[in-house]
Amino acid sequence: MSKEERGGIGSFVAFLIGMAFGATITLLLTPETGKETRKKLKKVLEEAHDFAVSKAKETLEQKKPQEEEEEHESESSN
């Protein structure tokens, strides 16, 4: 795994942690009923899930050509 890949993964994890932290603080500081807070929390979690899934798919799609190329190179060298 290259430095760029590790940096990208680290940035993504940091983003998710920051998003979770920000959402938690926001929910704790809003003067709403429990029902309203649960609705908001559900919406935030669904959006975070959708974002994470889309980023994971993007990453996998970016990795496929690299893996195929590496596989082809290793077959050529054998």
PDB file of C-alpha atoms in Angstrom, residues 27-75:
ATOM      1  CA  LEU A  27     -27.740  16.506  18.841  1.00  0.00           C
ATOM      2  CA  LEU A  28     -26.788  17.008  22.473  1.00  0.00           C
ATOM      3  CA  LEU A  29     -27.066  20.781  22.216  1.00  0.00           C
ATOM      4  CA  THR A  30     -30.373  21.015  20.363  1.00  0.00           C
ATOM      5  CA  PRO A  31     -33.444  21.747  22.483  1.00  0.00           C
ATOM      6  CA  GLU A  32     -35.783  19.159  20.957  1.00  0.00           C
ATOM      7  CA  THR A  33     -37.877  16.287  22.186  1.00  0.00           C
ATOM      8  CA  GLY A  34     -36.506  12.767  22.219  1.00  0.00           C
ATOM      9  CA  LYS A  35     -38.649  11.777  19.253  1.00  0.00           C
ATOM     10  CA  GLU A  36     -37.394  14.681  17.137  1.00  0.00           C
ATOM     11  CA  THR A  37     -33.804  13.964  18.153  1.00  0.00           C
ATOM     12  CA  ARG A  38     -34.143  10.288  17.211  1.00  0.00           C
ATOM     13  CA  LYS A  39     -35.547  11.283  13.802  1.00  0.00           C
ATOM     14  CA  LYS A  40     -32.620  13.616  13.210  1.00  0.00           C
ATOM     15  CA  LEU A  41     -30.129  11.032  14.411  1.00  0.00           C
ATOM     16  CA  LYS A  42     -31.618   8.410  12.100  1.00  0.00           C
ATOM     17  CA  LYS A  43     -31.366  10.799   9.149  1.00  0.00           C
ATOM     18  CA  VAL A  44     -27.752  11.701   9.956  1.00  0.00           C
ATOM     19  CA  LEU A  45     -26.781   8.051  10.334  1.00  0.00           C
ATOM     20  CA  GLU A  46     -28.468   7.121   7.051  1.00  0.00           C
ATOM     21  CA  GLU A  47     -26.619   9.929   5.267  1.00  0.00           C
ATOM     22  CA  ALA A  48     -23.318   8.858   6.847  1.00  0.00           C
ATOM     23  CA  HIS A  49     -23.975   5.265   5.802  1.00  0.00           C
ATOM     24  CA  ASP A  50     -24.776   6.285   2.226  1.00  0.00           C
ATOM     25  CA  PHE A  51     -21.643   8.443   2.088  1.00  0.00           C
ATOM     26  CA  ALA A  52     -19.446   5.646   3.455  1.00  0.00           C
ATOM     27  CA  VAL A  53     -20.883   3.114   1.006  1.00  0.00           C
ATOM     28  CA  SER A  54     -20.369   5.429  -1.972  1.00  0.00           C
ATOM     29  CA  LYS A  55     -16.766   6.176  -0.937  1.00  0.00           C
ATOM     30  CA  ALA A  56     -16.058   2.466  -0.439  1.00  0.00           C
ATOM     31  CA  LYS A  57     -17.436   1.710  -3.919  1.00  0.00           C
ATOM     32  CA  GLU A  58     -15.326   4.508  -5.421  1.00  0.00           C
ATOM     33  CA  THR A  59     -12.215   3.169  -3.714  1.00  0.00           C
ATOM     34  CA  LEU A  60     -12.860  -0.376  -4.890  1.00  0.00           C
ATOM     35  CA  GLU A  61     -13.439   0.787  -8.449  1.00  0.00           C
ATOM     36  CA  GLN A  62     -10.195   2.773  -8.382  1.00  0.00           C
ATOM     37  CA  LYS A  63      -8.284  -0.230  -7.037  1.00  0.00           C
ATOM     38  CA  LYS A  64      -9.578  -2.727  -9.642  1.00  0.00           C
ATOM     39  CA  PRO A  65      -7.479  -1.435 -12.567  1.00  0.00           C
ATOM     40  CA  GLN A  66      -4.379  -1.289 -10.349  1.00  0.00           C
ATOM     41  CA  GLU A  67      -4.887  -4.843  -9.140  1.00  0.00           C
ATOM     42  CA  GLU A  68      -5.506  -6.116 -12.669  1.00  0.00           C
ATOM     43  CA  GLU A  69      -2.365  -4.368 -13.886  1.00  0.00           C
ATOM     44  CA  GLU A  70      -0.293  -5.790 -11.020  1.00  0.00           C
ATOM     45  CA  GLU A  71      -1.703  -9.258 -11.685  1.00  0.00           C
ATOM     46  CA  HIS A  72      -0.869  -8.933 -15.374  1.00  0.00           C
ATOM     47  CA  GLU A  73       2.683  -7.779 -14.553  1.00  0.00           C
ATOM     48  CA  SER A  74       3.250 -10.676 -12.163  1.00  0.00           C
ATOM     49  CA  GLU A  75       2.006 -13.163 -14.784  1.00  0.00           C
TER      50      GLU A  75
END
